Amino acid sequence: MIFSKLSRYILALQFSSVAMMVSAEEPLHYEASLTAGTGSGTFAPYYLSSIQHGRITQADNVQAEVAVTRKMDFSNRFSYGYGIDLVGGYASATTYEYYDESLDGWNNHRLRPSAAWIQQLYAEIKYRSLFLEAGLKEQRSGLLNQNLTSGDLVESGNARPMPQMRAGFLDFQDIPFTGGWLQIKGEGAFGYMTDNGWLKDHYNYFNAHIAFDQIYNYKCVYFRTKPSKPFSMIFGMQAAATFGGRTEWYSRGKIERVVKHDRSLRYFVKMMFPTQDGGDGFYSGNHLGSWDIRARYRLKNADEIYAYTSWLWDDGSGIGKLNGFDGLWGVEYKAARKGLINSAVFEYFDFTNQSGPIHFDPADNTGCNLPAHVSGADDYYNNATYNPYAYYGLSIGSPVMMAPLYNRDGVLSYIANAVRGFHVAAEGSINPVLDYRVKTGYRKGWGTAKRMLKRPMRLSAFMMEAEWHPKRLGGMSVRAAMEIDNGNMPEKAFGVMLGVRYSGLLKL
């Protein structure tokens, strides 16, 4: 029961913490925005919706957002921060199919996002180099350029934030006895996935399975060589898991079985520390993660060039890098001074190996005399017991794999995770009050390692946006964006978006 109450406990902690902190006389940062968009498809175009923390998913929408935050003061040994971020508006609906047992046939219903929700509500404290935060807070990639990347493979900032508690190092810390030549950074989190209602509405109740009340765990450890040198490198691992709750299996519209997953301390320990004991139950939960490497070279004019790769793993074979060339591979240029090009990235991604299509374990087949064990069919972001690696239908990891939200037949899985493609993006300043950003890319999906599509899915996308922030209008900015998508992953679409934002300081 302790995990099922985690979400309510965290949110209650936030309301009480924020209420006490707001009473202090502190300068707060506030931001209010109004955004409107329309498109020719059912969903918002790919780049306009991805890596936006789940804000925009539909073709037509009008959205207002108000946020108030107090940031931590990193110059002090002890500091605290908090924030609240509210979103409300209107969005167009999408028709999803589901199996109606009473009719012994298929039906459909129109669904749209909630009219209002809490996007962020959190409190955080720091002491020296350590931090602790609790609540709904947007997480960003710790390795990649959040504005330009196609997406981190484990935590990309693509889905909505979930209630969680997170702790770790604020930044890289020197490892003793290395003279500053080696630093370490790490953090860990436990969260509760509150999307039961979304899952119930969007599932087709015909085949496969659906899981409820899942617990989320995240952890990472990175090492960095001396950053003051022209050449520096970051390397380490991210790992995530979903576990707990219950799973219902369906077959042609009828429930085959229901499993309530163990919530004992032993189950929790097996999730955190899998140990090979010769049986099938040496671990618990659905696990995935990435090996990450990022190298940086600083030029004499202070510009920087990065080369990086992330190797996705979804089981032991992936951890051992037995999945070939699978992963994200990229280069980035970052200018030291603002100009026509401030940053630019090129990324290639390939997830078509997946350790091969065959997975065979003799222990799973009674009476089998074959000694060989074949570890394959990684099926990235999918799992045979738990929900796919998504939250409110959107990928928690990279959005290049089409998320369950886009399956209008009610299938709760990634139907094309065997995907390959490239991504290019750049941003800069045309003049002191006008910035731009462009993104373009191509991806092709063949299905999954075990279930290939009859015809591959494709998408080519191009997006451009401009932001005008005149000094004479203080904290106001205007953003306009346009995107053209061509293909069927998920659809051909044209979309435009216009937003107005105002920010400033509020003294209580």
Short mmCIF file of C-alpha atoms in Angstrom, two decimals:
data_model
loop_
_atom_site.label_atom_id
_atom_site.label_comp_id
_atom_site.label_asym_id
_atom_site.label_seq_id
_atom_site.Cartn_x
_atom_site.Cartn_y
_atom_site.Cartn_z
CA MET A 1 0.00 0.00 0.00
CA ILE A 2 2.92 2.35 0.58
CA PHE A 3 3.57 2.79 -3.16
CA SER A 4 -0.09 3.37 -4.04
CA LYS A 5 -0.15 6.32 -1.66
CA LEU A 6 3.07 7.85 -2.98
CA SER A 7 1.39 10.24 -5.42
CA ARG A 8 -1.03 11.68 -2.84
CA TYR A 9 1.73 12.00 -0.27
CA ILE A 10 3.99 13.92 -2.63
CA LEU A 11 1.24 16.30 -3.76
CA ALA A 12 0.14 16.97 -0.18
CA LEU A 13 3.75 17.75 0.69
CA GLN A 14 3.89 20.26 -2.15
CA PHE A 15 0.77 22.17 -1.15
CA SER A 16 1.94 22.51 2.46
CA SER A 17 5.52 23.38 1.50
CA VAL A 18 4.55 26.00 -1.08
CA ALA A 19 2.01 27.55 1.30
CA MET A 20 4.65 28.01 3.99
CA MET A 21 7.30 29.32 1.61
CA VAL A 22 5.11 31.86 -0.17
CA SER A 23 4.53 33.62 3.13
CA ALA A 24 8.17 34.71 3.12
CA GLU A 25 9.08 37.96 1.41
CA GLU A 26 10.90 36.64 -1.63
CA PRO A 27 11.14 37.81 -5.25
CA LEU A 28 9.26 35.33 -7.41
CA HIS A 29 9.46 34.75 -11.12
CA TYR A 30 6.11 34.66 -12.89
CA GLU A 31 5.18 33.78 -16.44
CA ALA A 32 1.87 33.90 -18.30
CA SER A 33 1.32 32.74 -21.86
CA LEU A 34 -1.41 32.20 -24.42
CA THR A 35 -0.85 29.82 -27.34
CA ALA A 36 -3.10 28.93 -30.26
CA GLY A 37 -2.47 26.43 -33.02
CA THR A 38 -4.26 24.72 -35.88
CA GLY A 39 -3.39 22.00 -38.35
CA SER A 40 -4.68 19.92 -41.20
CA GLY A 41 -4.27 16.56 -39.46
CA THR A 42 -5.71 14.85 -36.40
CA PHE A 43 -2.68 15.45 -34.22
CA ALA A 44 -0.26 18.35 -33.86
CA PRO A 45 2.73 18.06 -36.23
CA TYR A 46 5.70 16.09 -34.94
CA TYR A 47 8.17 18.81 -33.95
CA LEU A 48 5.50 21.22 -32.65
CA SER A 49 4.39 18.62 -30.11
CA SER A 50 7.58 16.69 -29.22
CA ILE A 51 9.78 17.51 -26.21
CA GLN A 52 7.16 19.97 -24.87
CA HIS A 53 6.49 18.03 -21.63
CA GLY A 54 3.16 16.79 -22.99
CA ARG A 55 1.53 20.19 -23.43
CA ILE A 56 0.43 19.94 -27.07
CA THR A 57 -0.86 16.80 -28.79
CA GLN A 58 -3.89 17.79 -30.91
CA ALA A 59 -4.12 19.55 -34.26
CA ASP A 60 -6.30 22.42 -32.98
CA ASN A 61 -5.77 23.97 -29.58
CA VAL A 62 -5.96 27.15 -27.54
CA GLN A 63 -3.95 27.02 -24.33
CA ALA A 64 -3.34 29.42 -21.45
CA GLU A 65 -0.60 28.83 -18.88
CA VAL A 66 0.39 30.61 -15.67
CA ALA A 67 3.47 29.74 -13.62
CA VAL A 68 5.09 31.13 -10.46
CA THR A 69 8.51 29.87 -9.35
CA ARG A 70 11.22 30.61 -6.83
CA LYS A 71 14.61 29.36 -7.94
CA MET A 72 17.26 28.06 -5.58
CA ASP A 73 20.26 30.29 -4.89
CA PHE A 74 23.28 28.17 -5.77
CA SER A 75 25.69 30.69 -4.22
CA ASN A 76 24.41 29.82 -0.73
CA ARG A 77 25.24 26.66 1.14
CA PHE A 78 21.55 26.11 1.94
CA SER A 79 18.69 27.22 -0.30
CA TYR A 80 15.21 26.19 -1.37
CA GLY A 81 12.87 26.65 -4.29
CA TYR A 82 9.31 25.87 -5.33
CA GLY A 83 6.92 26.32 -8.20
CA ILE A 84 3.39 25.95 -9.47
CA ASP A 85 2.40 25.80 -13.15
CA LEU A 86 -1.23 25.62 -14.30
CA VAL A 87 -2.49 24.89 -17.82
CA GLY A 88 -5.99 25.22 -19.25
CA GLY A 89 -7.67 25.50 -22.62
CA TYR A 90 -9.39 23.68 -25.45
CA ALA A 91 -8.11 21.02 -27.85
CA SER A 92 -9.70 19.09 -30.71
CA ALA A 93 -10.77 15.48 -30.24
CA THR A 94 -9.51 12.20 -31.74
CA THR A 95 -11.59 9.09 -32.45
CA TYR A 96 -10.30 5.85 -30.87
CA GLU A 97 -11.62 2.31 -31.36
CA TYR A 98 -12.48 -0.13 -28.59
CA TYR A 99 -14.13 -3.53 -28.31
CA ASP A 100 -17.64 -3.39 -26.85
CA GLU A 101 -18.34 -6.74 -25.20
CA SER A 102 -22.05 -5.94 -24.82
CA LEU A 103 -22.34 -5.55 -28.61
CA ASP A 104 -19.80 -8.28 -29.37
CA GLY A 105 -18.24 -5.84 -31.81
CA TRP A 106 -16.19 -2.72 -32.27
CA ASN A 107 -17.22 0.78 -31.34
CA ASN A 108 -15.47 4.14 -31.16
CA HIS A 109 -15.44 7.25 -29.02
CA ARG A 110 -14.00 10.74 -29.33
CA LEU A 111 -11.42 11.76 -26.74
CA ARG A 112 -9.65 15.03 -26.07
CA PRO A 113 -7.09 16.22 -23.46
CA SER A 114 -8.36 17.59 -20.14
CA ALA A 115 -9.55 21.18 -20.13
CA ALA A 116 -7.18 22.00 -17.24
CA TRP A 117 -4.37 20.32 -15.33
CA ILE A 118 -1.47 20.97 -12.96
CA GLN A 119 1.67 20.89 -15.08
CA GLN A 120 4.12 21.51 -12.22
CA LEU A 121 3.84 21.67 -8.44
CA TYR A 122 7.04 21.07 -6.52
CA ALA A 123 9.33 22.06 -3.68
CA GLU A 124 13.09 21.56 -3.53
CA ILE A 125 15.98 22.16 -1.16
CA LYS A 126 19.76 22.02 -1.43
CA TYR A 127 22.60 21.72 1.01
CA ARG A 128 26.07 22.21 -0.39
CA SER A 129 26.12 20.02 -3.52
CA LEU A 130 23.11 17.83 -2.67
CA PHE A 131 19.47 18.39 -3.58
CA LEU A 132 16.10 16.90 -2.72
CA GLU A 133 12.91 17.67 -4.64
CA ALA A 134 9.36 16.39 -4.44
CA GLY A 135 6.32 16.85 -6.63
CA LEU A 136 5.55 17.47 -10.28
CA LYS A 137 8.60 18.99 -11.94
CA GLU A 138 9.68 18.91 -15.56
CA GLN A 139 12.86 16.89 -16.10
CA ARG A 140 15.37 17.59 -18.86
CA SER A 141 18.09 15.56 -20.49
CA GLY A 142 21.30 15.72 -18.49
CA LEU A 143 23.44 15.13 -21.58
CA LEU A 144 21.85 16.64 -24.71
CA ASN A 145 20.87 20.09 -26.00
CA GLN A 146 17.22 20.23 -24.93
CA ASN A 147 16.25 22.85 -27.53
CA LEU A 148 17.67 21.01 -30.54
CA THR A 149 18.01 17.27 -29.90
CA SER A 150 15.66 14.61 -31.26
CA GLY A 151 15.32 13.38 -27.69
CA ASP A 152 17.13 11.63 -24.86
CA LEU A 153 16.55 7.87 -24.90
CA VAL A 154 15.52 7.58 -21.23
CA GLU A 155 14.22 10.95 -19.97
CA SER A 156 13.67 13.39 -22.82
CA GLY A 157 11.14 15.88 -21.45
CA ASN A 158 8.61 14.65 -24.02
CA ALA A 159 5.89 13.47 -21.61
CA ARG A 160 4.17 15.23 -18.73
CA PRO A 161 5.97 15.27 -15.37
CA MET A 162 4.80 12.70 -12.83
CA PRO A 163 4.67 13.07 -9.02
CA GLN A 164 7.98 11.86 -7.65
CA MET A 165 10.76 12.34 -5.15
CA ARG A 166 14.25 12.89 -6.55
CA ALA A 167 17.63 13.37 -4.89
CA GLY A 168 21.27 13.53 -5.91
CA PHE A 169 24.14 15.85 -6.80
CA LEU A 170 23.30 19.27 -8.21
CA ASP A 171 26.27 19.12 -10.57
CA PHE A 172 29.54 17.27 -11.07
CA GLN A 173 31.66 16.91 -7.94
CA ASP A 174 35.40 16.22 -7.73
CA ILE A 175 36.25 12.64 -6.80
CA PRO A 176 38.76 12.64 -3.92
CA PHE A 177 42.40 11.90 -4.70
CA THR A 178 42.00 12.61 -8.45
CA GLY A 179 43.13 16.25 -8.34
CA GLY A 180 39.97 17.36 -10.17
CA TRP A 181 40.73 15.16 -13.17
CA LEU A 182 37.64 12.99 -12.55
CA GLN A 183 34.22 14.14 -11.36
CA ILE A 184 30.96 12.36 -10.59
CA LYS A 185 27.29 13.25 -10.83
CA GLY A 186 24.28 11.09 -10.05
CA GLU A 187 20.65 11.14 -8.97
CA GLY A 188 17.73 8.82 -8.32
CA ALA A 189 13.95 9.12 -8.24
CA PHE A 190 10.75 7.27 -7.37
CA GLY A 191 7.45 8.33 -8.89
CA TYR A 192 3.86 7.23 -9.22
CA MET A 193 2.21 7.08 -12.66
CA THR A 194 -1.19 8.77 -12.42
CA ASP A 195 -2.43 8.03 -15.96
CA ASN A 196 -4.86 5.21 -15.06
CA GLY A 197 -7.78 7.23 -16.45
CA TRP A 198 -6.00 7.92 -19.73
CA LEU A 199 -5.16 4.22 -20.13
CA LYS A 200 -8.75 3.11 -19.44
CA ASP A 201 -10.09 5.56 -22.05
CA HIS A 202 -7.61 4.74 -24.82
CA TYR A 203 -7.21 0.94 -24.52
CA ASN A 204 -9.22 -1.24 -26.96
CA TYR A 205 -9.99 -4.05 -24.43
CA PHE A 206 -9.54 -6.72 -27.08
CA ASN A 207 -6.06 -8.25 -26.99
CA ALA A 208 -2.72 -7.88 -25.14
CA HIS A 209 -2.64 -6.32 -21.68
CA ILE A 210 -3.08 -3.15 -19.67
CA ALA A 211 -1.40 -2.25 -16.36
CA PHE A 212 -2.50 0.16 -13.63
CA ASP A 213 -0.91 1.89 -10.62
CA GLN A 214 2.64 1.56 -11.91
CA ILE A 215 5.61 2.84 -9.90
CA TYR A 216 8.47 4.59 -11.71
CA ASN A 217 12.14 4.46 -10.79
CA TYR A 218 15.01 6.40 -12.37
CA LYS A 219 18.72 6.55 -11.63
CA CYS A 220 21.85 7.72 -13.40
CA VAL A 221 25.57 8.02 -12.76
CA TYR A 222 27.90 10.11 -14.93
CA PHE A 223 31.66 10.68 -14.78
CA ARG A 224 33.42 13.69 -16.30
CA THR A 225 37.06 14.44 -16.95
CA LYS A 226 38.46 17.88 -16.05
CA PRO A 227 36.17 20.43 -17.75
CA SER A 228 38.71 23.30 -17.69
CA LYS A 229 40.83 21.49 -20.27
CA PRO A 230 40.20 21.95 -24.02
CA PHE A 231 39.13 18.30 -24.27
CA SER A 232 36.67 16.80 -21.79
CA MET A 233 34.47 13.71 -21.76
CA ILE A 234 31.32 12.56 -19.97
CA PHE A 235 30.42 8.87 -19.73
CA GLY A 236 27.96 6.84 -17.67
CA MET A 237 24.61 5.11 -17.57
CA GLN A 238 20.91 5.88 -17.13
CA ALA A 239 18.46 3.24 -15.92
CA ALA A 240 14.69 3.35 -15.53
CA ALA A 241 12.10 0.82 -14.38
CA THR A 242 8.35 0.51 -13.99
CA PHE A 243 6.97 -1.98 -11.48
CA GLY A 244 4.14 -2.70 -9.03
CA GLY A 245 0.44 -2.27 -9.61
CA ARG A 246 -1.67 -4.85 -11.42
CA THR A 247 -1.93 -6.16 -14.97
CA GLU A 248 -5.01 -7.39 -16.86
CA TRP A 249 -4.61 -9.68 -19.90
CA TYR A 250 -7.35 -9.76 -22.57
CA SER A 251 -8.08 -12.25 -25.34
CA ARG A 252 -10.70 -11.37 -27.95
CA GLY A 253 -12.51 -9.05 -25.57
CA LYS A 254 -12.48 -11.24 -22.46
CA ILE A 255 -10.18 -11.06 -19.44
CA GLU A 256 -7.88 -14.08 -19.33
CA ARG A 257 -6.19 -13.30 -16.04
CA VAL A 258 -5.35 -10.53 -13.60
CA VAL A 259 -2.05 -10.34 -11.73
CA LYS A 260 -1.53 -8.12 -8.71
CA HIS A 261 2.20 -7.56 -8.56
CA ASP A 262 4.03 -8.11 -5.31
CA ARG A 263 4.66 -4.97 -3.25
CA SER A 264 6.84 -6.59 -0.61
CA LEU A 265 10.30 -5.42 0.39
CA ARG A 266 11.78 -8.44 -1.39
CA TYR A 267 10.09 -7.43 -4.64
CA PHE A 268 11.39 -3.88 -4.23
CA VAL A 269 14.96 -5.10 -3.61
CA LYS A 270 14.84 -7.33 -6.71
CA MET A 271 13.80 -4.30 -8.76
CA MET A 272 16.70 -2.22 -7.44
CA PHE A 273 19.36 -4.95 -7.36
CA PRO A 274 18.69 -7.81 -9.83
CA THR A 275 20.71 -10.89 -8.86
CA GLN A 276 21.14 -13.95 -11.08
CA ASP A 277 20.01 -16.88 -8.94
CA GLY A 278 19.53 -19.51 -11.62
CA GLY A 279 15.75 -19.06 -11.81
CA ASP A 280 13.29 -16.90 -13.67
CA GLY A 281 12.56 -14.52 -10.81
CA PHE A 282 15.93 -12.87 -10.26
CA TYR A 283 14.52 -9.42 -11.06
CA SER A 284 11.19 -7.62 -10.98
CA GLY A 285 9.69 -4.86 -13.11
CA ASN A 286 10.32 -3.57 -16.62
CA HIS A 287 13.87 -2.24 -17.03
CA LEU A 288 15.54 -0.14 -19.72
CA GLY A 289 18.28 2.47 -19.96
CA SER A 290 21.23 3.74 -21.96
CA TRP A 291 25.00 3.89 -21.98
CA ASP A 292 25.93 7.53 -22.65
CA ILE A 293 29.16 9.07 -23.94
CA ARG A 294 29.70 12.75 -24.76
CA ALA A 295 33.03 14.32 -25.74
CA ARG A 296 33.70 18.07 -26.00
CA TYR A 297 36.52 20.04 -27.61
CA ARG A 298 36.89 23.78 -26.96
CA LEU A 299 38.38 25.77 -29.84
CA LYS A 300 40.76 28.69 -29.35
CA ASN A 301 37.93 31.18 -29.98
CA ALA A 302 35.92 29.45 -27.17
CA ASP A 303 33.46 27.80 -29.58
CA GLU A 304 32.77 24.17 -28.67
CA ILE A 305 32.27 21.00 -30.70
CA TYR A 306 30.59 17.93 -29.19
CA ALA A 307 30.35 14.32 -30.32
CA TYR A 308 28.04 11.98 -28.44
CA THR A 309 26.29 8.64 -28.50
CA SER A 310 23.63 6.89 -26.40
CA TRP A 311 23.23 3.10 -26.60
CA LEU A 312 19.72 2.02 -25.69
CA TRP A 313 19.32 -1.24 -23.78
CA ASP A 314 16.15 -3.09 -22.81
CA ASP A 315 17.63 -6.24 -21.27
CA GLY A 316 20.95 -7.93 -20.54
CA SER A 317 21.93 -8.35 -24.17
CA GLY A 318 21.57 -4.63 -24.76
CA ILE A 319 23.60 -3.78 -21.66
CA GLY A 320 26.35 -5.95 -23.10
CA LYS A 321 26.02 -4.05 -26.41
CA LEU A 322 24.90 -7.12 -28.32
CA ASN A 323 22.39 -5.03 -30.29
CA GLY A 324 24.76 -3.90 -33.02
CA PHE A 325 24.76 -0.25 -34.10
CA ASP A 326 21.53 0.58 -32.25
CA GLY A 327 21.56 3.96 -30.55
CA LEU A 328 21.66 7.71 -30.98
CA TRP A 329 24.76 9.22 -32.63
CA GLY A 330 25.27 12.97 -32.87
CA VAL A 331 27.51 16.01 -33.24
CA GLU A 332 26.84 19.53 -31.97
CA TYR A 333 28.38 22.94 -32.56
CA LYS A 334 27.98 25.64 -29.90
CA ALA A 335 29.14 29.22 -30.46
CA ALA A 336 30.69 31.21 -27.64
CA ARG A 337 28.90 34.40 -28.72
CA LYS A 338 25.40 34.99 -30.02
CA GLY A 339 25.16 35.28 -33.78
CA LEU A 340 23.46 33.89 -36.83
CA ILE A 341 24.16 30.35 -35.61
CA ASN A 342 24.27 29.86 -31.85
CA SER A 343 23.97 26.07 -31.87
CA ALA A 344 23.47 23.30 -34.40
CA VAL A 345 23.11 19.52 -34.13
CA PHE A 346 23.08 16.55 -36.47
CA GLU A 347 21.84 13.22 -35.13
CA TYR A 348 21.48 9.75 -36.61
CA PHE A 349 19.42 7.13 -34.80
CA ASP A 350 19.08 3.42 -35.48
CA PHE A 351 17.00 0.93 -33.47
CA THR A 352 16.64 -1.84 -36.04
CA ASN A 353 18.93 -4.53 -34.58
CA GLN A 354 17.33 -5.14 -31.15
CA SER A 355 19.68 -8.14 -30.60
CA GLY A 356 17.87 -9.97 -33.41
CA PRO A 357 14.25 -11.15 -33.68
CA ILE A 358 14.61 -14.43 -31.74
CA HIS A 359 14.43 -14.91 -27.99
CA PHE A 360 14.65 -18.49 -26.71
CA ASP A 361 15.30 -19.76 -23.19
CA PRO A 362 15.27 -23.54 -22.64
CA ALA A 363 14.09 -22.95 -19.06
CA ASP A 364 10.82 -21.53 -20.44
CA ASN A 365 10.04 -24.74 -22.33
CA THR A 366 9.30 -27.85 -20.25
CA GLY A 367 11.12 -30.94 -21.50
CA CYS A 368 13.39 -29.02 -23.84
CA ASN A 369 16.84 -30.61 -24.19
CA LEU A 370 18.45 -27.81 -26.19
CA PRO A 371 21.22 -26.14 -24.13
CA ALA A 372 21.40 -22.90 -26.12
CA HIS A 373 20.01 -19.62 -24.82
CA VAL A 374 19.29 -16.98 -27.46
CA SER A 375 18.74 -13.49 -26.08
CA GLY A 376 17.02 -11.21 -28.57
CA ALA A 377 13.76 -9.49 -29.54
CA ASP A 378 14.48 -6.57 -27.21
CA ASP A 379 11.25 -4.82 -28.31
CA TYR A 380 12.36 -1.35 -27.19
CA TYR A 381 9.95 0.54 -24.90
CA ASN A 382 7.46 -2.40 -24.93
CA ASN A 383 7.03 -5.08 -22.28
CA ALA A 384 5.13 -8.36 -21.97
CA THR A 385 3.84 -7.55 -18.46
CA TYR A 386 3.83 -3.80 -17.95
CA ASN A 387 2.65 -0.87 -20.06
CA PRO A 388 4.92 0.57 -22.75
CA TYR A 389 7.45 3.16 -21.61
CA ALA A 390 5.04 6.08 -21.94
CA TYR A 391 3.04 8.45 -19.74
CA TYR A 392 -0.33 9.86 -20.80
CA GLY A 393 0.34 8.21 -24.13
CA LEU A 394 3.60 10.01 -24.90
CA SER A 395 7.10 8.54 -24.84
CA ILE A 396 9.08 9.23 -21.67
CA GLY A 397 12.16 8.53 -23.77
CA SER A 398 12.80 9.48 -27.38
CA PRO A 399 9.78 10.64 -29.42
CA VAL A 400 11.29 9.24 -32.65
CA MET A 401 9.42 6.00 -31.87
CA MET A 402 5.72 6.65 -32.47
CA ALA A 403 4.03 6.58 -29.05
CA PRO A 404 0.76 4.78 -28.09
CA LEU A 405 -1.18 8.08 -28.21
CA TYR A 406 -1.10 7.89 -32.02
CA ASN A 407 -2.61 4.38 -32.23
CA ARG A 408 -6.25 5.16 -32.97
CA ASP A 409 -7.07 1.44 -32.88
CA GLY A 410 -6.50 1.44 -29.11
CA VAL A 411 -3.29 -0.61 -29.12
CA LEU A 412 -1.16 0.25 -26.07
CA SER A 413 2.28 -0.36 -27.53
CA TYR A 414 4.98 1.01 -29.83
CA ILE A 415 4.04 -0.58 -33.16
CA ALA A 416 7.15 0.65 -35.03
CA ASN A 417 10.12 0.69 -32.65
CA ALA A 418 12.40 -0.80 -35.31
CA VAL A 419 13.07 2.68 -36.65
CA ARG A 420 15.94 4.45 -38.36
CA GLY A 421 16.47 8.06 -39.43
CA PHE A 422 18.24 11.37 -38.95
CA HIS A 423 17.56 14.76 -37.37
CA VAL A 424 19.07 18.23 -38.03
CA ALA A 425 18.41 21.39 -36.01
CA ALA A 426 19.86 24.86 -35.53
CA GLU A 427 19.09 28.05 -33.66
CA GLY A 428 20.46 31.57 -33.75
CA SER A 429 19.79 35.30 -33.63
CA ILE A 430 18.95 37.31 -36.73
CA ASN A 431 19.27 40.52 -34.69
CA PRO A 432 19.22 41.38 -30.94
CA VAL A 433 15.40 41.08 -30.73
CA LEU A 434 14.65 38.28 -33.20
CA ASP A 435 15.67 34.63 -32.70
CA TYR A 436 14.95 31.60 -34.85
CA ARG A 437 15.00 27.82 -34.63
CA VAL A 438 14.66 25.22 -37.39
CA LYS A 439 14.29 21.43 -37.21
CA THR A 440 14.08 18.84 -39.92
CA GLY A 441 14.41 15.09 -40.13
CA TYR A 442 13.35 11.78 -41.59
CA ARG A 443 12.44 8.49 -39.92
CA LYS A 444 11.28 5.11 -41.18
CA GLY A 445 9.76 2.34 -39.05
CA TRP A 446 9.47 -1.32 -40.06
CA GLY A 447 7.44 -2.53 -37.06
CA THR A 448 8.89 -4.51 -34.14
CA ALA A 449 11.48 -7.28 -34.10
CA LYS A 450 8.75 -9.93 -33.81
CA ARG A 451 5.92 -8.24 -35.71
CA MET A 452 6.87 -6.38 -38.85
CA LEU A 453 4.40 -4.12 -40.61
CA LYS A 454 3.08 -5.02 -44.05
CA ARG A 455 4.29 -1.64 -45.25
CA PRO A 456 6.92 0.50 -43.46
CA MET A 457 5.88 3.79 -41.90
CA ARG A 458 7.69 7.02 -42.83
CA LEU A 459 7.74 10.65 -41.87
CA SER A 460 9.71 13.62 -43.14
CA ALA A 461 9.22 16.84 -41.16
CA PHE A 462 10.33 20.43 -41.38
CA MET A 463 9.64 23.08 -38.74
CA MET A 464 10.69 26.71 -38.45
CA GLU A 465 9.90 29.17 -35.69
CA ALA A 466 10.77 32.75 -34.81
CA GLU A 467 10.63 34.55 -31.47
CA TRP A 468 10.42 38.33 -31.20
CA HIS A 469 11.29 39.87 -27.81
CA PRO A 470 11.55 43.68 -28.13
CA LYS A 471 13.32 45.43 -25.26
CA ARG A 472 10.82 48.27 -25.13
CA LEU A 473 8.06 45.81 -24.17
CA GLY A 474 9.95 44.43 -21.18
CA GLY A 475 9.28 40.77 -20.52
CA MET A 476 6.95 40.16 -23.45
CA SER A 477 7.78 37.86 -26.35
CA VAL A 478 5.88 36.61 -29.40
CA ARG A 479 6.55 33.23 -30.99
CA ALA A 480 5.32 31.96 -34.36
CA ALA A 481 5.95 28.48 -35.77
CA MET A 482 5.08 26.53 -38.90
CA GLU A 483 5.60 22.85 -39.76
CA ILE A 484 5.07 20.56 -42.74
CA ASP A 485 4.94 16.76 -42.19
CA ASN A 486 4.80 14.25 -45.04
CA GLY A 487 4.22 10.55 -44.44
CA ASN A 488 2.17 8.17 -42.31
CA MET A 489 4.05 8.15 -38.98
CA PRO A 490 1.44 9.05 -37.88
CA GLU A 491 0.09 11.26 -40.70
CA LYS A 492 0.59 13.91 -43.33
CA ALA A 493 -0.06 17.33 -41.80
CA PHE A 494 0.50 21.06 -41.96
CA GLY A 495 0.33 23.18 -38.82
CA VAL A 496 0.91 26.70 -37.51
CA MET A 497 1.20 28.00 -33.96
CA LEU A 498 1.25 31.49 -32.44
CA GLY A 499 2.03 32.31 -28.83
CA VAL A 500 2.40 35.38 -26.60
CA ARG A 501 4.28 35.20 -23.32
CA TYR A 502 4.95 37.72 -20.56
CA SER A 503 7.32 37.17 -17.64
CA GLY A 504 8.74 39.20 -14.80
CA LEU A 505 9.50 39.39 -11.06
CA LEU A 506 6.83 39.52 -8.37
CA LYS A 507 7.62 40.87 -4.91
CA LEU A 508 5.45 39.56 -2.07
#
